[in-house]
CSV table of C-alpha atoms and ligand atoms in Angstrom, one decimal:
chain,number,residue,atom,x,y,z
A,87,UNK,CA,52.7,64.0,-75.2
A,88,UNK,CA,49.5,62.3,-74.2
A,89,UNK,CA,49.1,58.7,-72.9
A,90,UNK,CA,47.8,56.3,-75.5
A,91,UNK,CA,45.5,54.5,-76.1
A,92,UNK,CA,43.0,56.3,-74.0
A,93,UNK,CA,40.5,54.1,-72.1
A,94,UNK,CA,39.2,57.1,-70.2
A,95,UNK,CA,37.6,58.9,-73.1
A,96,UNK,CA,34.2,58.2,-71.7
A,97,UNK,CA,33.3,56.5,-68.4
A,98,UNK,CA,30.4,55.9,-66.1
A,99,UNK,CA,31.0,57.2,-62.6
A,100,UNK,CA,31.2,55.0,-59.5
A,101,UNK,CA,27.9,55.3,-57.6
A,102,UNK,CA,27.1,53.6,-54.4
A,103,UNK,CA,24.0,51.4,-54.6
A,104,UNK,CA,23.7,52.2,-58.3
A,105,UNK,CA,26.7,50.9,-60.3
A,106,UNK,CA,26.6,47.4,-59.0
A,107,UNK,CA,27.3,44.5,-61.4
A,108,UNK,CA,23.7,44.4,-62.7
A,109,UNK,CA,23.6,48.0,-63.7
A,110,UNK,CA,27.1,47.8,-65.3
A,111,UNK,CA,25.9,44.9,-67.3
A,112,UNK,CA,23.0,47.0,-68.5
A,113,UNK,CA,25.2,49.9,-69.5
A,114,UNK,CA,27.5,47.4,-71.4
A,115,UNK,CA,24.5,46.4,-73.5
A,116,UNK,CA,24.2,50.0,-74.6
A,117,UNK,CA,27.9,50.8,-75.1
A,118,UNK,CA,30.8,48.4,-75.6
A,119,UNK,CA,33.4,51.1,-75.3
A,120,UNK,CA,32.7,53.1,-72.2
A,121,UNK,CA,34.8,52.4,-69.1
A,122,UNK,CA,32.8,51.3,-66.1
A,123,UNK,CA,33.5,51.9,-62.4
A,124,UNK,CA,32.2,49.8,-59.5
A,125,UNK,CA,30.6,51.3,-56.4
A,126,UNK,CA,33.1,52.3,-53.8
A,127,UNK,CA,34.3,49.2,-51.8
A,128,UNK,CA,36.4,49.9,-48.7
A,129,UNK,CA,39.7,48.2,-48.3
A,130,UNK,CA,38.6,46.4,-45.2
A,131,UNK,CA,35.5,45.0,-47.0
A,132,UNK,CA,37.7,43.7,-49.8
A,133,UNK,CA,40.0,42.1,-47.3
A,134,UNK,CA,37.4,40.7,-44.8
A,135,UNK,CA,34.1,40.6,-46.7
A,136,UNK,CA,32.3,38.3,-49.0
A,137,UNK,CA,34.5,38.7,-52.1
A,138,UNK,CA,32.3,37.0,-54.7
A,139,UNK,CA,29.4,39.3,-53.7
A,140,UNK,CA,31.6,42.5,-53.5
A,141,UNK,CA,33.9,41.9,-56.4
A,142,UNK,CA,32.3,39.4,-58.7
A,143,UNK,CA,31.5,40.7,-62.2
A,144,UNK,CA,30.7,39.3,-65.7
A,145,UNK,CA,33.6,39.2,-68.2
A,146,UNK,CA,31.4,41.2,-70.5
A,147,UNK,CA,31.7,44.2,-68.2
A,148,UNK,CA,35.4,44.8,-69.3
A,149,UNK,CA,36.8,47.4,-69.2
A,150,UNK,CA,35.8,47.8,-65.6
A,151,UNK,CA,37.6,49.6,-62.8
A,152,UNK,CA,37.4,48.9,-59.0
A,153,UNK,CA,37.0,51.9,-56.8
A,154,UNK,CA,38.4,51.6,-53.3
A,155,UNK,CA,37.9,53.6,-50.2
A,156,UNK,CA,40.4,53.8,-47.4
A,157,UNK,CA,43.3,55.7,-45.9
A,158,UNK,CA,45.8,53.0,-44.8
A,159,UNK,CA,48.6,52.4,-47.4
A,160,UNK,CA,49.1,48.8,-46.4
A,161,UNK,CA,45.5,47.9,-46.5
A,162,UNK,CA,44.8,49.7,-49.7
A,163,UNK,CA,47.8,48.0,-51.3
A,164,UNK,CA,46.5,44.6,-50.3
A,165,UNK,CA,43.0,45.4,-51.4
A,166,UNK,CA,44.3,46.7,-54.8
A,167,UNK,CA,46.1,43.4,-55.2
A,168,UNK,CA,42.9,41.4,-54.6
A,169,UNK,CA,41.1,43.7,-57.1
A,170,UNK,CA,43.8,42.9,-59.7
A,171,UNK,CA,43.5,39.2,-59.0
A,172,UNK,CA,39.8,39.4,-59.6
A,173,UNK,CA,40.5,40.8,-63.0
A,174,UNK,CA,39.8,44.5,-62.7
A,175,UNK,CA,41.4,46.7,-65.4
A,176,UNK,CA,42.1,49.6,-63.1
A,177,UNK,CA,42.0,50.4,-59.4
A,178,UNK,CA,40.8,53.9,-58.4
A,179,UNK,CA,41.0,55.6,-55.0
A,180,UNK,CA,38.0,57.6,-53.8
A,181,UNK,CA,39.1,61.1,-52.7
A,182,UNK,CA,35.8,62.8,-53.2
A,183,UNK,CA,33.0,61.3,-51.1
A,184,UNK,CA,31.8,63.6,-48.4
A,185,UNK,CA,29.4,61.3,-46.5
A,186,UNK,CA,29.6,61.4,-42.7
A,187,UNK,CA,30.2,57.6,-42.6
A,188,UNK,CA,33.1,58.0,-45.0
A,189,UNK,CA,34.5,61.0,-43.1
A,190,UNK,CA,34.2,59.1,-39.9
A,191,UNK,CA,36.5,56.5,-41.4
A,192,UNK,CA,39.0,59.3,-42.3
A,193,UNK,CA,38.8,58.7,-46.1
A,194,UNK,CA,37.0,60.1,-49.1
A,195,UNK,CA,36.9,63.8,-49.6
A,196,UNK,CA,38.5,64.7,-46.3
A,197,UNK,CA,41.7,63.1,-47.6
A,198,UNK,CA,42.1,66.2,-49.8
A,199,UNK,CA,43.4,67.9,-46.7
A,200,UNK,CA,46.2,65.3,-46.5
A,201,UNK,CA,48.1,65.1,-49.7
A,202,UNK,CA,51.1,63.4,-48.1
A,203,UNK,CA,49.1,60.5,-46.8
A,204,UNK,CA,47.2,60.2,-50.1
A,205,UNK,CA,50.5,60.1,-52.0
A,206,UNK,CA,51.7,57.3,-49.6
A,207,UNK,CA,48.5,55.4,-50.2
A,208,UNK,CA,48.7,55.7,-54.0
A,209,UNK,CA,52.4,54.8,-54.1
A,210,UNK,CA,51.7,51.7,-52.0
A,211,UNK,CA,48.8,50.7,-54.3
A,212,UNK,CA,50.9,51.3,-57.4
A,213,UNK,CA,53.7,49.2,-56.0
A,214,UNK,CA,51.2,46.3,-55.4
A,215,UNK,CA,49.6,46.1,-58.8
A,216,UNK,CA,50.4,46.2,-62.5
A,217,UNK,CA,47.1,47.7,-63.6
A,218,UNK,CA,46.7,51.5,-63.6
A,219,UNK,CA,46.0,53.2,-60.2
A,220,UNK,CA,44.0,56.4,-60.6
A,221,UNK,CA,42.6,59.0,-58.3
A,222,UNK,CA,39.1,60.5,-58.2
A,223,UNK,CA,38.9,63.8,-56.3
A,224,UNK,CA,37.2,67.2,-56.0
A,225,UNK,CA,38.6,70.7,-56.7
A,226,UNK,CA,39.0,71.1,-52.9
A,227,UNK,CA,37.3,70.8,-49.6
A,228,UNK,CA,35.9,73.4,-47.2
A,229,UNK,CA,38.1,76.5,-47.2
A,230,UNK,CA,40.6,74.8,-49.4
A,231,UNK,CA,39.3,76.1,-52.7
A,232,UNK,CA,42.2,77.5,-54.5
A,233,UNK,CA,43.7,76.5,-57.9
A,234,UNK,CA,47.2,76.7,-56.5
A,235,UNK,CA,46.4,74.1,-53.8
A,236,UNK,CA,44.8,71.9,-56.5
A,237,UNK,CA,47.8,72.2,-58.8
A,238,UNK,CA,50.2,71.3,-55.9
A,239,UNK,CA,47.9,68.3,-55.1
A,240,UNK,CA,48.1,67.0,-58.6
A,241,UNK,CA,51.9,67.6,-58.7
A,242,UNK,CA,52.3,65.7,-55.4
A,243,UNK,CA,50.3,62.6,-56.7
A,244,UNK,CA,52.0,62.7,-60.0
A,245,UNK,CA,55.2,62.6,-58.1
A,246,UNK,CA,54.4,59.0,-57.0
A,247,UNK,CA,53.4,58.0,-60.5
A,248,UNK,CA,49.7,58.7,-60.7
A,249,UNK,CA,48.9,59.6,-64.4
A,250,UNK,CA,45.1,59.7,-64.4
A,251,UNK,CA,43.1,62.2,-62.4
A,252,UNK,CA,39.3,62.1,-62.4
A,253,UNK,CA,38.2,65.5,-61.2
A,254,UNK,CA,34.6,66.1,-60.0
A,255,UNK,CA,34.7,69.7,-60.9
A,256,UNK,CA,33.4,71.2,-57.6
A,257,UNK,CA,34.7,71.3,-54.1
A,258,UNK,CA,33.0,69.4,-51.2
A,259,UNK,CA,31.7,71.0,-48.0
A,260,UNK,CA,32.4,68.5,-45.3
A,261,UNK,CA,30.1,70.1,-42.7
A,262,UNK,CA,26.5,71.0,-43.2
A,263,UNK,CA,25.8,69.5,-46.7
A,264,UNK,CA,24.5,66.1,-47.3
A,265,UNK,CA,26.3,64.0,-50.0
A,266,UNK,CA,23.4,64.8,-52.3
A,267,UNK,CA,23.7,68.5,-51.7
A,268,UNK,CA,27.4,68.1,-52.2
A,269,UNK,CA,26.7,67.0,-55.8
A,270,UNK,CA,24.6,70.0,-56.5
A,271,UNK,CA,25.4,73.1,-54.4
A,272,UNK,CA,29.1,73.8,-54.7
A,273,UNK,CA,29.7,75.6,-58.0
A,274,UNK,CA,31.0,73.6,-61.0
A,275,UNK,CA,34.3,75.1,-62.3
A,276,UNK,CA,35.1,73.3,-65.5
A,277,UNK,CA,37.7,75.9,-66.2
A,278,UNK,CA,39.9,74.6,-63.4
A,279,UNK,CA,40.0,71.1,-64.9
A,280,UNK,CA,40.8,72.6,-68.4
A,281,UNK,CA,43.6,74.5,-66.7
A,282,UNK,CA,45.0,71.4,-65.1
A,283,UNK,CA,45.3,69.9,-68.5
A,284,UNK,CA,47.1,73.0,-69.8
A,285,UNK,CA,49.5,73.0,-66.8
A,286,UNK,CA,50.2,69.3,-66.8
A,287,UNK,CA,49.8,68.2,-70.4
A,288,UNK,CA,51.6,64.9,-69.9
A,289,UNK,CA,49.0,63.8,-67.4
A,290,UNK,CA,45.5,62.6,-68.2
A,291,UNK,CA,42.5,64.5,-66.8
A,292,UNK,CA,38.9,63.2,-66.8
A,293,UNK,CA,36.2,65.8,-66.2
A,294,UNK,CA,33.2,64.8,-64.1
A,295,UNK,CA,30.2,66.6,-62.8
A,296,UNK,CA,26.9,67.8,-64.3
A,297,UNK,CA,27.5,66.4,-67.8
A,298,UNK,CA,24.1,65.3,-69.2
A,299,UNK,CA,24.7,64.5,-72.9
A,300,UNK,CA,27.2,63.2,-75.4
A,301,UNK,CA,27.3,66.6,-77.1
A,302,UNK,CA,28.3,68.2,-73.8
A,303,UNK,CA,30.9,65.5,-73.3
A,304,UNK,CA,32.3,66.1,-76.8
A,305,UNK,CA,32.6,69.8,-76.1
A,306,UNK,CA,34.7,69.1,-72.9
A,307,UNK,CA,36.9,66.7,-74.8
A,308,UNK,CA,38.3,69.6,-76.7
A,309,UNK,CA,40.0,70.6,-73.4
A,310,UNK,CA,40.5,67.4,-71.4
A,311,UNK,CA,41.3,63.7,-72.1
A,312,UNK,CA,38.1,62.2,-70.8
A,313,UNK,CA,34.6,62.7,-69.5
A,314,UNK,CA,32.8,60.7,-66.8
A,315,UNK,CA,29.0,60.7,-66.6
A,316,UNK,CA,27.2,59.6,-63.5
A,317,UNK,CA,23.6,60.5,-62.9
A,318,UNK,CA,22.7,61.2,-66.5
A,319,UNK,CA,23.5,57.5,-67.3
A,320,UNK,CA,21.5,56.2,-64.4
A,321,UNK,CA,18.5,58.4,-65.3
A,322,UNK,CA,18.6,57.2,-68.8
A,323,UNK,CA,21.1,54.5,-69.9
A,324,UNK,CA,20.3,55.4,-73.5
A,325,UNK,CA,22.1,58.7,-73.1
A,326,UNK,CA,25.0,56.5,-74.3
A,327,UNK,CA,23.1,55.3,-77.3
A,328,UNK,CA,25.5,56.8,-79.9
A,329,UNK,CA,28.6,56.5,-77.8
A,330,UNK,CA,30.1,53.5,-79.6
A,331,UNK,CA,29.6,55.0,-83.1
A,332,UNK,CA,30.6,58.4,-82.1
A,333,UNK,CA,33.6,57.8,-79.8
A,334,UNK,CA,34.8,54.3,-80.5
A,335,UNK,CA,34.4,53.9,-84.2
A,336,UNK,CA,32.1,50.9,-83.7
A,337,UNK,CA,29.3,50.4,-86.1
A,338,UNK,CA,26.7,49.6,-83.4
A,339,UNK,CA,23.4,51.0,-82.7
A,340,UNK,CA,21.8,49.5,-79.6
A,341,UNK,CA,18.0,49.3,-79.6
A,342,UNK,CA,16.0,49.5,-76.4
A,343,UNK,CA,13.9,46.5,-77.1
A,344,UNK,CA,16.9,44.4,-77.8
A,345,UNK,CA,18.6,45.6,-74.7
A,346,UNK,CA,15.5,44.8,-72.7
A,347,UNK,CA,15.4,41.3,-74.0
A,348,UNK,CA,19.1,40.8,-73.3
A,349,UNK,CA,18.6,42.1,-69.8
A,350,UNK,CA,15.6,39.9,-69.1
A,351,UNK,CA,17.6,36.8,-70.2
A,352,UNK,CA,20.4,38.0,-67.9
A,353,UNK,CA,17.9,38.5,-65.1
A,354,UNK,CA,16.6,34.9,-65.6
A,355,UNK,CA,20.2,33.6,-65.3
A,356,UNK,CA,20.8,35.7,-62.2
A,357,UNK,CA,17.6,34.6,-60.5
A,358,UNK,CA,18.5,31.0,-61.2
A,359,UNK,CA,21.7,31.6,-59.3
A,360,UNK,CA,19.7,32.9,-56.3
A,361,UNK,CA,19.8,36.7,-56.9
A,362,UNK,CA,16.5,38.4,-55.9
A,363,UNK,CA,14.6,39.5,-59.0
A,364,UNK,CA,14.3,43.1,-57.8
A,365,UNK,CA,18.1,43.4,-57.3
A,366,UNK,CA,18.4,43.4,-61.1
A,367,UNK,CA,14.9,44.7,-62.1
A,368,UNK,CA,15.3,47.9,-60.2
A,369,UNK,CA,18.0,49.0,-62.6
A,370,UNK,CA,15.7,48.5,-65.5
A,371,UNK,CA,13.2,51.1,-64.5
A,372,UNK,CA,14.6,53.8,-66.7
A,373,UNK,CA,15.2,51.7,-69.7
A,374,UNK,CA,12.4,53.3,-71.7
A,375,UNK,CA,12.9,56.8,-70.3
A,376,UNK,CA,11.1,59.4,-72.4
A,377,UNK,CA,9.7,56.8,-74.7
A,378,UNK,CA,6.1,56.2,-75.5
A,379,UNK,CA,4.9,53.8,-72.8
A,380,UNK,CA,8.1,54.3,-70.8
A,381,UNK,CA,6.0,55.3,-67.7
A,382,UNK,CA,3.9,52.2,-68.1
A,383,UNK,CA,7.0,50.0,-68.2
A,384,UNK,CA,8.3,51.7,-65.0
A,385,UNK,CA,5.0,51.3,-63.3
A,386,UNK,CA,4.6,47.6,-64.3
A,387,UNK,CA,8.1,46.8,-63.0
A,388,UNK,CA,7.7,48.7,-59.7
A,389,UNK,CA,4.4,47.1,-59.0
A,390,UNK,CA,5.1,43.5,-60.2
A,391,UNK,CA,8.8,42.8,-60.0
A,392,UNK,CA,9.1,43.9,-56.4
A,393,UNK,CA,6.5,41.4,-55.1
A,394,UNK,CA,7.4,38.4,-53.0
A,395,UNK,CA,7.5,35.3,-55.3
A,396,UNK,CA,7.6,37.3,-58.6
A,397,UNK,CA,9.5,35.7,-61.4
A,398,UNK,CA,11.3,37.1,-64.5
A,399,UNK,CA,8.1,36.3,-66.4
A,400,UNK,CA,6.7,39.7,-65.2
A,401,UNK,CA,9.5,41.4,-67.1
A,402,UNK,CA,8.5,39.5,-70.3
A,403,UNK,CA,4.9,40.5,-69.7
A,404,UNK,CA,5.8,44.2,-69.2
A,405,UNK,CA,7.9,44.1,-72.4
A,406,UNK,CA,4.9,42.8,-74.3
A,407,UNK,CA,3.0,46.0,-73.3
A,408,UNK,CA,5.9,48.1,-74.5
A,409,UNK,CA,6.6,46.2,-77.7
A,410,UNK,CA,3.0,46.2,-78.8
A,411,UNK,CA,3.2,49.3,-80.9
A,412,UNK,CA,6.3,47.9,-82.7
A,413,UNK,CA,4.4,44.7,-83.5
A,414,UNK,CA,1.4,46.7,-84.7
A,415,UNK,CA,3.7,48.7,-87.0
A,416,UNK,CA,5.3,45.6,-88.4
A,417,UNK,CA,1.9,44.0,-89.0
A,418,UNK,CA,0.4,47.1,-90.5
B,546,FMN,C1,23.9,57.7,-55.8
B,546,FMN,C2,25.3,58.2,-56.0
B,546,FMN,C3,26.3,57.5,-55.4
B,546,FMN,C4,27.6,57.9,-55.5
B,546,FMN,N1,28.6,57.1,-55.0
B,546,FMN,C5,29.9,57.4,-55.3
B,546,FMN,C6,31.0,56.5,-54.9
B,546,FMN,O1,30.8,55.4,-54.4
B,546,FMN,N2,32.3,56.9,-55.2
B,546,FMN,C7,32.6,58.1,-55.8
B,546,FMN,O2,33.7,58.4,-56.1
B,546,FMN,N3,31.6,58.9,-56.2
B,546,FMN,C8,30.3,58.6,-55.9
B,546,FMN,N4,29.3,59.4,-56.4
B,546,FMN,C9,29.6,60.7,-57.1
B,546,FMN,C10,29.7,60.4,-58.6
B,546,FMN,O3,30.7,59.4,-58.9
B,546,FMN,C11,30.0,61.7,-59.4
B,546,FMN,O4,31.2,62.2,-59.0
B,546,FMN,C12,28.9,62.7,-59.2
B,546,FMN,O5,27.6,62.1,-59.2
B,546,FMN,C13,29.0,63.8,-60.2
B,546,FMN,O6,28.8,63.4,-61.5
B,546,FMN,P1,27.4,63.5,-62.3
B,546,FMN,O7,27.0,64.9,-62.2
B,546,FMN,O8,27.7,63.1,-63.7
B,546,FMN,O9,26.4,62.6,-61.6
B,546,FMN,C14,27.9,59.1,-56.3
B,546,FMN,C15,26.9,59.8,-56.8
B,546,FMN,C16,25.6,59.3,-56.7
B,546,FMN,C17,24.5,60.1,-57.4
């Protein structure tokens, strides 16, 4: 039996500094179906920080999941409740981040050594909210790289009702590797995620790590319930160009120029509300990746949208340079 319907079929990974509300809005222009995740927000930040800034999002972003970081069941439960009140469709717990700051707080990947505490956290979060509570974790950490350990971990969390496991298919080295190296050096073992699905067919497994194209995602979907893409989408949001037609049965074909226009209009609205131009424009740099004049677009934005006093007009001007060939074709 598998859970249905399946919102986890395709998702975009939580990425600090990258998957803020502006980038998520951009991705949503490209795909209506894909599930979006926020950057990690700590439980304490949710409880004591500037909530509109940390949690605010556009209704168009749905379905969107809030990723929390923390290791205190009571605080995580409270933060999850706030997330639900703000309208998030899911609350996810980060059990995979190896950064020193996060380790210093005793959460993220180092929690993979503490399944009892993690189960307590997830149980408290589940009790606090009606939306799904999911876990995002690694295959293991440090010397704990053993399929048996991973299977017992899943069993433990399933025991408190967790039904969705997002598995970054490599372990994390907590000492000696930077977070960036920890996304590249430990070996990817997709077979372990496939095996989890075989061993726990009633649970939902989302495979993450190193997936670059929709063809690759489709191949994994023969073995697991969902695929999460991270860097590939940031590097080129149009990697999701055919996602709606191919995975969601939507007759939709986004075009880069249309998406660019929508994003410039969005930027204008944001700037009017006091958001700095670059906070949005920086996410648009890869919008014409691998396209004719894509490098020109990137350069124009980097040079002009990052200047003091720049207005969204510089984006319209950059787009004119990009759109010129299209206009010429239409005229000729
Ligand atoms: C810039 C950056 C920031 C990240 N921040 C987070 C985070 O906040 N929470 C998290 O669970 N994973 C984070 N990750 C890891 C991604 O969610 C994902 O697991 C990882 O990049 C592997 O997927 P990919 O190969 O498709 O990028 C981050 C990755 C990157 C590149």
